[in-house]
Coordinates of C-alpha atoms in Angstrom, one line a residue:
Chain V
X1 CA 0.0 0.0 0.0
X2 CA 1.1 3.2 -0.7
X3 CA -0.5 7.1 -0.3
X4 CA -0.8 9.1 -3.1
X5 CA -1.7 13.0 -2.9
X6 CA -2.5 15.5 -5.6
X7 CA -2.5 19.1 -5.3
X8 CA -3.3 22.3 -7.4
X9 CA -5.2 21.2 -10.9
X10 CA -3.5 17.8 -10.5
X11 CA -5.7 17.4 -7.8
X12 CA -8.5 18.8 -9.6
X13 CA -8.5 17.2 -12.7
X14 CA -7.8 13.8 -11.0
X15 CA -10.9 14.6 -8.4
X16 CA -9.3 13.9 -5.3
X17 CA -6.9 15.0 -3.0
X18 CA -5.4 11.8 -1.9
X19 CA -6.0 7.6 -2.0
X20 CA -4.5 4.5 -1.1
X21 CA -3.5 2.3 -3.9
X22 CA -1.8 -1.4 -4.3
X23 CA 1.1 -0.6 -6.9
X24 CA 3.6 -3.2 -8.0
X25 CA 5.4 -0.4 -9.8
X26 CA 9.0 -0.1 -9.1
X27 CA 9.9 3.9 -10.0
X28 CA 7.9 6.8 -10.2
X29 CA 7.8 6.8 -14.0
X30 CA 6.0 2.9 -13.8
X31 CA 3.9 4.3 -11.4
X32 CA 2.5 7.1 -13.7
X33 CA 2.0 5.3 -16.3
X34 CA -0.3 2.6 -14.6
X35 CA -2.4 5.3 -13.4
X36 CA -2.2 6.9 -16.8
X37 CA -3.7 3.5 -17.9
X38 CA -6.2 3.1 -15.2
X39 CA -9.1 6.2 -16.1
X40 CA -8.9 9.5 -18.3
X41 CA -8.7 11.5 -15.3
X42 CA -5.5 9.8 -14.4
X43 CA -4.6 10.4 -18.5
X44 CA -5.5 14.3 -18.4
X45 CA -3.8 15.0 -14.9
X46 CA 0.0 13.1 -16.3
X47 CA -1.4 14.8 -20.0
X48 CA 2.1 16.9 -19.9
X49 CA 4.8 15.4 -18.1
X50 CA 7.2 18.4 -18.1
X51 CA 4.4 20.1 -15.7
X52 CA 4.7 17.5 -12.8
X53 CA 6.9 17.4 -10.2
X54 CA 6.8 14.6 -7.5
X55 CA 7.7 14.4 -4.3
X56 CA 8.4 10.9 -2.3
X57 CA 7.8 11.1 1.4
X58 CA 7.6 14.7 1.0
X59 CA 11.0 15.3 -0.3
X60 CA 11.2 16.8 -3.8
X61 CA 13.1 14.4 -6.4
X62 CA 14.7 15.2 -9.6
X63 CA 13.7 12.5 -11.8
X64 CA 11.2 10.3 -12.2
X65 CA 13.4 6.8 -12.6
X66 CA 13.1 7.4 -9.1
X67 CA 12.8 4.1 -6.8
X68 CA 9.4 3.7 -4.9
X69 CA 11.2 1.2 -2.7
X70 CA 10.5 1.4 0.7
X71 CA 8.1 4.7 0.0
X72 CA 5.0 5.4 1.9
X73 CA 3.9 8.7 0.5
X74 CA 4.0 10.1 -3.4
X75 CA 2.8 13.7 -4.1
X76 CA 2.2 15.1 -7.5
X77 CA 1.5 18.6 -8.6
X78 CA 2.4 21.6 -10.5
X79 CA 5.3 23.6 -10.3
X80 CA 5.1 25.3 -7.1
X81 CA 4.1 29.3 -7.2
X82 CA 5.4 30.2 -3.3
X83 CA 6.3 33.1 -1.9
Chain O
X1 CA 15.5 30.2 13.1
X2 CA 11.7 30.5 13.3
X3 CA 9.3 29.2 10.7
X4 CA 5.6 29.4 10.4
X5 CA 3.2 28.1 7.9
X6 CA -0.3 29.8 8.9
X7 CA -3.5 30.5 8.0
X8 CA -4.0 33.4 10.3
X9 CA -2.6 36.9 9.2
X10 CA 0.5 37.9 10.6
X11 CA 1.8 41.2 12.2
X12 CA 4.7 42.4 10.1
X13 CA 5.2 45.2 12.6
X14 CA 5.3 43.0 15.6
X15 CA 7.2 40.5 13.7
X16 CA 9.9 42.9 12.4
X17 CA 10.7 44.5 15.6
X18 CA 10.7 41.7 17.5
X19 CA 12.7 39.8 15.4
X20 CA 15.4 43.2 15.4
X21 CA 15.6 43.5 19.0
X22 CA 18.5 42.4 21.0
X23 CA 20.6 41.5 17.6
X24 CA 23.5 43.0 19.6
X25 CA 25.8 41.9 17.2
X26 CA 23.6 42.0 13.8
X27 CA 24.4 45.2 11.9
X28 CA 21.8 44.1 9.5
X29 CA 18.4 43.2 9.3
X30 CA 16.5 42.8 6.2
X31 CA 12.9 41.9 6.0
X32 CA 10.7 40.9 2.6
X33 CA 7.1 41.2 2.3
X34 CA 4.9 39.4 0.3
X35 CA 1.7 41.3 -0.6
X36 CA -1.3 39.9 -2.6
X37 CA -1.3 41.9 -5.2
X38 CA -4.7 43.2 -7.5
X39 CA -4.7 42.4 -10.9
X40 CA -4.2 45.4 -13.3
X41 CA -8.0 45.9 -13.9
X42 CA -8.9 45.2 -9.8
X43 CA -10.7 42.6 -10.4
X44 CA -9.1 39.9 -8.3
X45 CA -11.4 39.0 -5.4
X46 CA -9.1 36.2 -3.8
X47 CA -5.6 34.4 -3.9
X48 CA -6.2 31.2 -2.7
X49 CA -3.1 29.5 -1.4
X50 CA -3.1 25.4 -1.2
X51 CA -0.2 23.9 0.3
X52 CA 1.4 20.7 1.5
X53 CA 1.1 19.9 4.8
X54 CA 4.0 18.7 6.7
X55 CA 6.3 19.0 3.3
X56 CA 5.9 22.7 3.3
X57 CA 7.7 22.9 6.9
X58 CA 10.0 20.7 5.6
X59 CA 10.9 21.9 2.4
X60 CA 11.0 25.5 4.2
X61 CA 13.8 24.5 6.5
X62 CA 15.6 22.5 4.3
X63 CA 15.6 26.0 2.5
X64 CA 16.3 28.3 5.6
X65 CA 19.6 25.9 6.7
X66 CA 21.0 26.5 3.1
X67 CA 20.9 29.9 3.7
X68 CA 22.1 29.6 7.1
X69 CA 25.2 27.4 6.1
X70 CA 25.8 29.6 3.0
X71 CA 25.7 33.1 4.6
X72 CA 27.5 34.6 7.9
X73 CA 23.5 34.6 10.0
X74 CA 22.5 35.6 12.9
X75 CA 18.7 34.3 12.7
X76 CA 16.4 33.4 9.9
X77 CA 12.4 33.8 10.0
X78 CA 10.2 32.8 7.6
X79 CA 6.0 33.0 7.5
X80 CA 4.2 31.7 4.9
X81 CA 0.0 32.1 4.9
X82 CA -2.5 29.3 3.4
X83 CA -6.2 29.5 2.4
X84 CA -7.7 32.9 1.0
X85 CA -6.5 36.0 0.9
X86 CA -8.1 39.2 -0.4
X87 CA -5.8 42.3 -2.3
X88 CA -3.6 44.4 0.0
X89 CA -3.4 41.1 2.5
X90 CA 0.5 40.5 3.4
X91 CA 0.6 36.4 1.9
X92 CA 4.4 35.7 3.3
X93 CA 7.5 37.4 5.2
X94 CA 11.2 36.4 5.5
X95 CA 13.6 38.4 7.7
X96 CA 17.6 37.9 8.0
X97 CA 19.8 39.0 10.9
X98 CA 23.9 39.3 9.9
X99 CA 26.5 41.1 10.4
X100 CA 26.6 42.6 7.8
X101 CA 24.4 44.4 4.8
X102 CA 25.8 41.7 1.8
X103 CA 25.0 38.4 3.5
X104 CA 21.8 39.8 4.9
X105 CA 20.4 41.1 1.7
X106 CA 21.6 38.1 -0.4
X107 CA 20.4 35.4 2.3
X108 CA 16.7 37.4 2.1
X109 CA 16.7 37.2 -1.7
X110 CA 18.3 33.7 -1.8
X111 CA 15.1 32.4 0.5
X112 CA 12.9 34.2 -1.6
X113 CA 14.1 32.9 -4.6
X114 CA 13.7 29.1 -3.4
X115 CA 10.4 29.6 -2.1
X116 CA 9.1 30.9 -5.0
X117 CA 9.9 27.3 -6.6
X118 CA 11.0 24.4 -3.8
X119 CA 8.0 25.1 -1.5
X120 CA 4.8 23.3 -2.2
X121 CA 2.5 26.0 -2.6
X122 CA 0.2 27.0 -5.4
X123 CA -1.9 30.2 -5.5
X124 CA -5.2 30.2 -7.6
X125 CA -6.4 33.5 -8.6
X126 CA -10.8 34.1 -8.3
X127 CA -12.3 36.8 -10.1
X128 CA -15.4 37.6 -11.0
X129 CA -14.8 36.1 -14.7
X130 CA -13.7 33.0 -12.8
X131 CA -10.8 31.3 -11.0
X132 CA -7.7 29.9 -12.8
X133 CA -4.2 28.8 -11.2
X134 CA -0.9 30.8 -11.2
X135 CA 1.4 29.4 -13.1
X136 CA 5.2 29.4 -12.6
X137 CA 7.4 31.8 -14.3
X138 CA 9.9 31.0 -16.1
X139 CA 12.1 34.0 -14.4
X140 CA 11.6 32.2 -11.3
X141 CA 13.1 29.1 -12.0
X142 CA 15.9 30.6 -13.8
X143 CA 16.5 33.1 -10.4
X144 CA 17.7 29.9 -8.9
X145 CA 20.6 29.7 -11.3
X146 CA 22.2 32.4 -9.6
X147 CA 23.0 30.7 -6.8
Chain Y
X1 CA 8.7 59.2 -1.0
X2 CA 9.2 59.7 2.5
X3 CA 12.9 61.3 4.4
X4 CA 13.6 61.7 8.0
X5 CA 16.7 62.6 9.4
X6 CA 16.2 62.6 13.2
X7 CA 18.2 62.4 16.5
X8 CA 15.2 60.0 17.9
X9 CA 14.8 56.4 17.6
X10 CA 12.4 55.2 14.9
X11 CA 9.8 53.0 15.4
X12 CA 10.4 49.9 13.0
X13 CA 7.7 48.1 13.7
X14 CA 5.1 50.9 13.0
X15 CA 6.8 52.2 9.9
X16 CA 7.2 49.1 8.4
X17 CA 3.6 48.5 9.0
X18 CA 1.9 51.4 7.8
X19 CA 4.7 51.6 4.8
X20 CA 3.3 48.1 4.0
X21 CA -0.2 49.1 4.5
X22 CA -2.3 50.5 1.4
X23 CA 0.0 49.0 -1.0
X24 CA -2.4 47.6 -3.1
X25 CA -1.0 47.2 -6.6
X26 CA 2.7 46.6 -5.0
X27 CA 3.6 42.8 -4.1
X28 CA 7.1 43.6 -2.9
X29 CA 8.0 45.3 0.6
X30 CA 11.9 45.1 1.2
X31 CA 12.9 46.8 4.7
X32 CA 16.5 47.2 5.5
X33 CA 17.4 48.0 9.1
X34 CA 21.2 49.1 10.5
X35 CA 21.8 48.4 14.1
X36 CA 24.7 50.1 16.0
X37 CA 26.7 46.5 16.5
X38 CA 29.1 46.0 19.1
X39 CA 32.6 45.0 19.2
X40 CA 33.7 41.6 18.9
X41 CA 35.1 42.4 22.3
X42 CA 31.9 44.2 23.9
X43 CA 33.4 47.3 24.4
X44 CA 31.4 49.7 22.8
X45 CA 30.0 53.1 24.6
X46 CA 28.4 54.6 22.0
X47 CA 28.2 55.4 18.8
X48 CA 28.4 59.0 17.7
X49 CA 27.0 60.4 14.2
X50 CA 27.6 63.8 13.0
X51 CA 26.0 65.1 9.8
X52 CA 25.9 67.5 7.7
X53 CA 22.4 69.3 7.9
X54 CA 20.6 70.9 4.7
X55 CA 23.0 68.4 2.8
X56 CA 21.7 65.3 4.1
X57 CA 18.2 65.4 3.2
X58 CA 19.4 66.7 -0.4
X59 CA 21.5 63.8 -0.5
X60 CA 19.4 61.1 0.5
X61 CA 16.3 62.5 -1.5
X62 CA 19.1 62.7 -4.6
X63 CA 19.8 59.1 -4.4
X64 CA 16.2 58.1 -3.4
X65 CA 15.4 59.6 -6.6
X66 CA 18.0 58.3 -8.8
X67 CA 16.6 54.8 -7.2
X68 CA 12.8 55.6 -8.0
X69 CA 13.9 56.5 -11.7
X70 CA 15.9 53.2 -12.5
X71 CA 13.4 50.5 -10.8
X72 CA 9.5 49.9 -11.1
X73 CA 8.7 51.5 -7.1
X74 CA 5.7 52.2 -5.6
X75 CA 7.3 54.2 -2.8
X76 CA 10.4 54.6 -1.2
X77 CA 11.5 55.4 2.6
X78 CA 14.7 56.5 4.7
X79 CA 15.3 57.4 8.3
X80 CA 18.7 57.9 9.2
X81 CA 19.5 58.7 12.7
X82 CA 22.4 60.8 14.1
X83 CA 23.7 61.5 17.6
X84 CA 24.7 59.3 20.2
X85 CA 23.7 55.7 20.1
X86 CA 24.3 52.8 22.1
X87 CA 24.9 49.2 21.0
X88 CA 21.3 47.2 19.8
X89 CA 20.1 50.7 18.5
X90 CA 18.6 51.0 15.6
X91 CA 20.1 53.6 13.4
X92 CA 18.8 53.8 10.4
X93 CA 16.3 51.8 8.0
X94 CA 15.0 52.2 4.3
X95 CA 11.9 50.5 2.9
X96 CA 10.9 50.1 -0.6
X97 CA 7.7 49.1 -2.1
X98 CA 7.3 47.4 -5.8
X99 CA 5.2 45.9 -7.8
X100 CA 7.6 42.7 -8.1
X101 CA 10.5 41.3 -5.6
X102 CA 13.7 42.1 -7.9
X103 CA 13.1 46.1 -7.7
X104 CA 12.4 45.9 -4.2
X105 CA 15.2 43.9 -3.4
X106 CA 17.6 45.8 -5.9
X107 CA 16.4 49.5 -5.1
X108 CA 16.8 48.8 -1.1
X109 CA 19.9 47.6 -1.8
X110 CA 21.3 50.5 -3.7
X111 CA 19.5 53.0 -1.8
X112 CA 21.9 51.3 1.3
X113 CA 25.1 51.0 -1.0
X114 CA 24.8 55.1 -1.6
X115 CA 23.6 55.8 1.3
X116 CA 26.7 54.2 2.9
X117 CA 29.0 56.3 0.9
X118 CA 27.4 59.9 -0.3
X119 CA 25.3 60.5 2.7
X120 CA 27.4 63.0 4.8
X121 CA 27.3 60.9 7.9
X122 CA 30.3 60.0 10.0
X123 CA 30.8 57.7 12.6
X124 CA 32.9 57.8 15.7
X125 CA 33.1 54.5 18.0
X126 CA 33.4 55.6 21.5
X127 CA 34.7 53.1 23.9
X128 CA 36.4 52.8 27.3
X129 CA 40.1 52.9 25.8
X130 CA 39.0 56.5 23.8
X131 CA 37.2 57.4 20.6
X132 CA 38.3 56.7 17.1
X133 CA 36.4 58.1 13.6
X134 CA 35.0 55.1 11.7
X135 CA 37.2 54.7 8.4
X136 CA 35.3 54.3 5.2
X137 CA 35.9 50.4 3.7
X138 CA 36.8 50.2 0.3
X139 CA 34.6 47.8 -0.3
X140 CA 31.8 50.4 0.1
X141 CA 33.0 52.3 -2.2
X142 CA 33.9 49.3 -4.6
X143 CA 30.0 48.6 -3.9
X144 CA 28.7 51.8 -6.0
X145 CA 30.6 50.1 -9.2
X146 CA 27.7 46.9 -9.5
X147 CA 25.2 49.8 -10.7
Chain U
X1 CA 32.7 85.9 1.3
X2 CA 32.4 82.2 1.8
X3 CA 31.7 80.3 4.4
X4 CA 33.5 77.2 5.2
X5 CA 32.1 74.3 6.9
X6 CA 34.7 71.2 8.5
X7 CA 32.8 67.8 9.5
X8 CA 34.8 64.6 11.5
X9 CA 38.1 64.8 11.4
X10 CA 38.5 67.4 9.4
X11 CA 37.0 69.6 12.2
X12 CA 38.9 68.3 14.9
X13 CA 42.2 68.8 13.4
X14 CA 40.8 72.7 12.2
X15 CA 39.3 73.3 15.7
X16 CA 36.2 74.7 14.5
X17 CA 33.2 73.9 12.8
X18 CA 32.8 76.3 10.4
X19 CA 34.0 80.2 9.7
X20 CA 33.7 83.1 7.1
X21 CA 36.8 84.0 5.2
X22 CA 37.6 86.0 2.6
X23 CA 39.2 84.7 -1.0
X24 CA 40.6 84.7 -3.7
X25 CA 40.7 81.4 -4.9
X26 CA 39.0 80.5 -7.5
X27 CA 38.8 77.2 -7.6
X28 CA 38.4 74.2 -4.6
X29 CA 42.6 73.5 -5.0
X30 CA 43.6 77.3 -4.3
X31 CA 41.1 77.9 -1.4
X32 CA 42.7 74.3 0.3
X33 CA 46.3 75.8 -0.6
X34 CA 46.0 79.0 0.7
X35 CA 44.4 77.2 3.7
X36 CA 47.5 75.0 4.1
X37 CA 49.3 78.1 4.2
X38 CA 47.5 79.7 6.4
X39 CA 48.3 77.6 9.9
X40 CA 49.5 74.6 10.6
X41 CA 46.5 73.0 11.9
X42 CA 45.0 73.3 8.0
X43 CA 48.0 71.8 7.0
X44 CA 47.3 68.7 9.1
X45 CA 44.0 68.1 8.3
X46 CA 44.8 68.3 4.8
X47 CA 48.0 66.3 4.2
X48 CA 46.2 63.6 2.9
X49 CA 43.7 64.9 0.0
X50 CA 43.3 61.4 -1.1
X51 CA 41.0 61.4 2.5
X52 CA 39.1 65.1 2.0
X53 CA 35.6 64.8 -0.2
X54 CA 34.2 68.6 -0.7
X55 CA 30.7 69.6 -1.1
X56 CA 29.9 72.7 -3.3
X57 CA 26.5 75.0 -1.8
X58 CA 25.8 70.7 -0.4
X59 CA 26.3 69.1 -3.7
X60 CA 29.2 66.6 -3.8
X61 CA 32.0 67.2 -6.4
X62 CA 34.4 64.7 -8.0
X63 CA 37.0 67.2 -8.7
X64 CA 39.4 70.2 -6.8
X65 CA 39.5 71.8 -10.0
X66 CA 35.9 72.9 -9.4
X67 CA 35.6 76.7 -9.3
X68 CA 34.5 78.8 -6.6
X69 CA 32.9 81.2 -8.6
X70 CA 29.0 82.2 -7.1
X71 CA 29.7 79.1 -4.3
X72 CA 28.5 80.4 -1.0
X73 CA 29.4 77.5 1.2
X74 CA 32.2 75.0 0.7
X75 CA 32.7 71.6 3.2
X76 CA 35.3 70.0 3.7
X77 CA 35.2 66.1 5.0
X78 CA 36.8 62.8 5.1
X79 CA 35.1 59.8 3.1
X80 CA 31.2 59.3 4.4
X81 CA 30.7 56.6 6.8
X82 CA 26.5 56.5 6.7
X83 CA 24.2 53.4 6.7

């Protein structure tokens, strides 16, 4: 099991703001694709790949060959607009 | 170093001369303020500011002990506001305590810089035409080469 | 634009709040704050400043000016204090308002760098082993040549 | 007449704030020469020029070769130590 959150118009397009999933996916970039597969919501949130940025257990990673092992929480969204 | 991630409005005068007293040894103390801004035709009724719970403290101290490391400090704030906020409303602060005016100045634009773009918020603009989400600037991503 | 050159403390807290307030179209509130610091070895007294009145306020409103016609500002503000002043005092502060951070940050720093150098102040540290005029650094002046 | 005005150092080597003299120099180099010939405690507080700024009627200039002519008040200083 692992927790997924959305934020921003990821969140919105998806529908929700966070769920619980069984993955067997192995990097971030597996793991996008099987929920790219899974509804057109999924499809029309990962629509544009350059606008996504993922955090795992709410650190910020680089690259989305990133390793889901041992993970508990993913975050996507938009590039941030702080400050 | 102090860091707050809020949805209550903050009170940059308190704030700032709290955070300047009894810097004995600080020549310098910059402060920024982040106002929400009206659109050029005022017709923004709201900024509404989602964030990440528990990531947003994180990310803003990972941010705040860069600066820290980097620059000669003597104390570091930061305040950063969720939820809705009207025009004229102060949305975020930083303030920097140094020696001197170079590292205090460049620490305060350095923090600003990275939570422009390393902090998980994400402001949505309402108006009465409708509500649509702020997208990043280019600009800000590129002010990170600096560094 | 507003200019005080005064003998009494400033309020920072209060000026940087009401320079903040009413700022509707500006996003970007810089403050910078100069504290009499003490002596790596505590031994401060005082700090004295002379200055040249008539010229001061023609200075700083000159340089405010300059500032105010190079970046996008909303407002501008300097105190600058003279006297006698003690260590943890608060001598002088500018503020600047703008519609976006880089002016704010830039003009506040420029308005400091002139300020430092073409502002006829001088300062004298007083301590228990006798008084000695403050030198100018050549990196202030070496400062003026970024803009 | 012209009145001369002494700041910092300057003034505590001169002994005075300010006074009213009468000249003929016509430009900022004369006046500080016939000042350094005047007494010896002009002479100290201007045996470094590299170290005296002067301010025309309050406006800075770059240069001792600045005339004199219509200037009512002429200060002399060491580098400014603001901020």
């Amino acid at each position: 099991m692992i927790e997924l959150l959305y934020f921003a118009w990821v969140r919105e397009r998806i529908g929700l703001p966070k769920e619980h999933i069984e993955t067997q996916a192995s990097t971030v970039a597996e793991l996008i694709n099987e929920l790219i597969a899974k509804e057109d919501r999924y499809a029309l949130a990962f629509s544009d790949l350059s606008a996504i940025r993922v955090a795992l257990d709410q650190d910020l990673i680089d690259d989305f060959t990133a390793s889901l092992e041992g993970v508990r929480e993913v975050a996507f969204f938009p590039p941030m607009t702080g400050g | 170093m102090q860091i707050s991630v809020q949805k209550e409005p903050f009170d940059l005068g308190q704030i700032a001369q709290e955070f300047a007293a009894g810097h004995r040894h600080m020549g310098a103390i910059v402060t920024f303020t982040g106002v929400v801004r009206d659109s050029d035709t005022d017709d923004l009724d709201a900024m509404e500011i989602e964030h990440y719970p528990g990531m947003t403290e994180r990310a803003i101290a990972k941010i705040a002990t860069q600066a820290a490391s980097r620059w000669d400090l003597g104390d570091v704030l930061v305040i950063h506001r969720f939820g809705r906020l009207t025009p004229g409303e102060q949305i975020m602060m930083v303030a920097t305590a140094a020696p001197h005016r170079k590292d205090a100045f460049e620490a305060a634009e350095y923090l600003m810089d990275y939570l422009k773009s390393r902090a998980p918020f994400w402001k949505k603009e309402v108006t009465s035409s409708g509500t649509s989400w702020v997208d990043a600037k280019p600009e800000d991503e590129d002010a990170l080469s600096r560094w």
